[in-house]
Coordinates of C-alpha atoms in Angstrom, one line a residue:
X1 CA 118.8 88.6 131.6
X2 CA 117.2 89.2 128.3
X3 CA 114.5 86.3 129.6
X4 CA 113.6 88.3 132.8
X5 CA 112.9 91.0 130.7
X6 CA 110.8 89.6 128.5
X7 CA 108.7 87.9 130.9
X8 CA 108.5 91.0 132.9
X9 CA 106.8 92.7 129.6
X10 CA 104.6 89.8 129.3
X11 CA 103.3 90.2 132.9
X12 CA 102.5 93.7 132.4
X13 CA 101.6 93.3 128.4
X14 CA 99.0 90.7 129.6
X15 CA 97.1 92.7 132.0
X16 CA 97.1 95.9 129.9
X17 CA 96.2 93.1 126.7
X18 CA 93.4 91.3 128.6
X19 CA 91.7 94.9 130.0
X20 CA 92.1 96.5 125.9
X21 CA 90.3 92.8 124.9
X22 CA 87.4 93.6 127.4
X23 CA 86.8 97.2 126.6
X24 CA 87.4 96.4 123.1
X25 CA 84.7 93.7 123.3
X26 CA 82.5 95.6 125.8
X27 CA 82.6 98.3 123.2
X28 CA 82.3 96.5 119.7
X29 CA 78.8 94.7 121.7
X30 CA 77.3 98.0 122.7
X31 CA 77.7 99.3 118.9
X32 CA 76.3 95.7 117.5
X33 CA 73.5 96.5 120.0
X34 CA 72.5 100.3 118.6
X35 CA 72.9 99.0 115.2
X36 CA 70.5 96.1 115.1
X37 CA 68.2 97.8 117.4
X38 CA 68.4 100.6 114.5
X39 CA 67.9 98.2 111.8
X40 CA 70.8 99.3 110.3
X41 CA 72.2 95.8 109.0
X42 CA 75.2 97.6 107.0
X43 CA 76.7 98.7 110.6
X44 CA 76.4 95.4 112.5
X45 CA 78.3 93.8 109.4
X46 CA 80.4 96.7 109.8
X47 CA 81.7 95.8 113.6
X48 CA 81.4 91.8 113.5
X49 CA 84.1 92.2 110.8
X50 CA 86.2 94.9 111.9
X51 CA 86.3 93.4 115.4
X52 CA 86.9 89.2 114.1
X53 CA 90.2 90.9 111.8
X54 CA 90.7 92.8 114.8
X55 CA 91.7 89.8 116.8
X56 CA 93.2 88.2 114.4
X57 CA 95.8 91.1 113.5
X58 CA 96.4 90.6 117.5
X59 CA 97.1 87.3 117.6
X60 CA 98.9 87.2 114.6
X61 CA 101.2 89.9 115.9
X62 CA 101.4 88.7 118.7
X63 CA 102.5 85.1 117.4
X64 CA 105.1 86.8 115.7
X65 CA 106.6 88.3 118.1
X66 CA 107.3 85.3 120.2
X67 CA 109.4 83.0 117.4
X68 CA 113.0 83.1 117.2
X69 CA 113.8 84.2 113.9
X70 CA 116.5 81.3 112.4
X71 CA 114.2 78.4 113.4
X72 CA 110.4 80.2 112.1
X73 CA 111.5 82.2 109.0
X74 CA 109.3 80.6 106.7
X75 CA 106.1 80.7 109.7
X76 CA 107.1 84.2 109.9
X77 CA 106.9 84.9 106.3
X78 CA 103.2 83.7 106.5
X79 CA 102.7 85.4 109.3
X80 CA 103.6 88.5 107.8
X81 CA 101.0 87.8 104.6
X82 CA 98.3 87.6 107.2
X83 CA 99.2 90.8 109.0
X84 CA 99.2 92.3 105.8
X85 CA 96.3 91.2 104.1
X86 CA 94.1 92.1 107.7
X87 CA 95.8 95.7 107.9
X88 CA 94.5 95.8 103.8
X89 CA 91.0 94.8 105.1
X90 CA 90.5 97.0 108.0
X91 CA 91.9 99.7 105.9
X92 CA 89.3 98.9 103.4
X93 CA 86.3 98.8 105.3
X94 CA 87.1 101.6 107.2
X95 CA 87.7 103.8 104.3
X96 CA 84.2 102.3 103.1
X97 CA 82.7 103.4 106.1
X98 CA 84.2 106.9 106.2
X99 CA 84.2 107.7 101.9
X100 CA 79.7 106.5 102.4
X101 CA 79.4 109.7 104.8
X102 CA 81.5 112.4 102.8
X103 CA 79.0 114.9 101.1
X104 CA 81.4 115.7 98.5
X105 CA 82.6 113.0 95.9
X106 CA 86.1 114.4 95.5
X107 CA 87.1 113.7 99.3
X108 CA 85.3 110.3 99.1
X109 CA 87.8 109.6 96.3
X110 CA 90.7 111.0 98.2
X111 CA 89.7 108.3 101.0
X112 CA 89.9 105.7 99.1
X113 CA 93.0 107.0 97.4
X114 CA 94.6 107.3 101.0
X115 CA 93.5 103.6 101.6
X116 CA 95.1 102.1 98.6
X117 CA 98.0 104.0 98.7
X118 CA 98.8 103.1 102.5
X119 CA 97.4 99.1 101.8
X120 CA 100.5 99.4 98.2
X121 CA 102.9 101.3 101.0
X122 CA 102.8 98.5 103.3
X123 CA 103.0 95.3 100.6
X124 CA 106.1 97.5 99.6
X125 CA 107.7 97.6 103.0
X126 CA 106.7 94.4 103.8
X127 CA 107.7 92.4 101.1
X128 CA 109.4 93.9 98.2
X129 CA 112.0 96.2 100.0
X130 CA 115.3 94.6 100.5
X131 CA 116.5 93.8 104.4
X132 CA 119.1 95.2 105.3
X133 CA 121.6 93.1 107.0
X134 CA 123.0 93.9 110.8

């Protein structure tokens, strides 16, 4: 039962996965476009790398998902260092891109206060609180 179910969520997970990858990609080209047509080389840098850890969060999530806890714990314990460490990246260059268009200092420094304290929030739920134990 619990295997028609999950295949049922992949069927309709895929198609709704596949169309997000396409407008996602659709999307992330048009900006690369505007940017280099602009000249503006910080912006292009800015959506080749935000898209790549993108996909990567994706897949990693998505790979982690799918294993079976008692036989992956250690793959899963990697997995979970990437996740984190591409959350922590996209958090960093998006609070970059937002703290470079604030007029006044004090909110760009409360950006990158938010960023740091929800990149330290997750390590902390992520790997330093205990589990509990069902």
């Amino acid at each position: 039962m619990a295997d028609q179910r999950v295949a049922g969520v992949d069927a309709a997970g895929g198609a709704l996965g596949l169309a997000g990858a396409v407008l996602l990609t659709a999307t992330c080209a048009a900006a690369t476009y505007r940017a280099s047509a602009a000249g503006d080389v910080a912006s292009v840098g800015f959506v080749i790398v935000s898209y790549g850890a993108l996909l990567l969060l994706l897949r990693f999530l998505r790979e982690y998902e799918l294993l079976a806890p008692p036989e992956a714990a250690v793959r899963r314990e990697g997995l979970r260092r990437r996740v984190w460490a591409l959350c922590t990246l996209l958090t960093l260059i998006f609070a970059w891109k937002v703290a470079s268009v604030m007029t006044w200092p004090g909110v760009a420094v409360g950006v990158w206060a938010a960023a740091v304290v929800t990149s330290a929030g997750g390590f902390v739920l992520l790997f330093r609180q205990q589990r509990r134990r069902l």
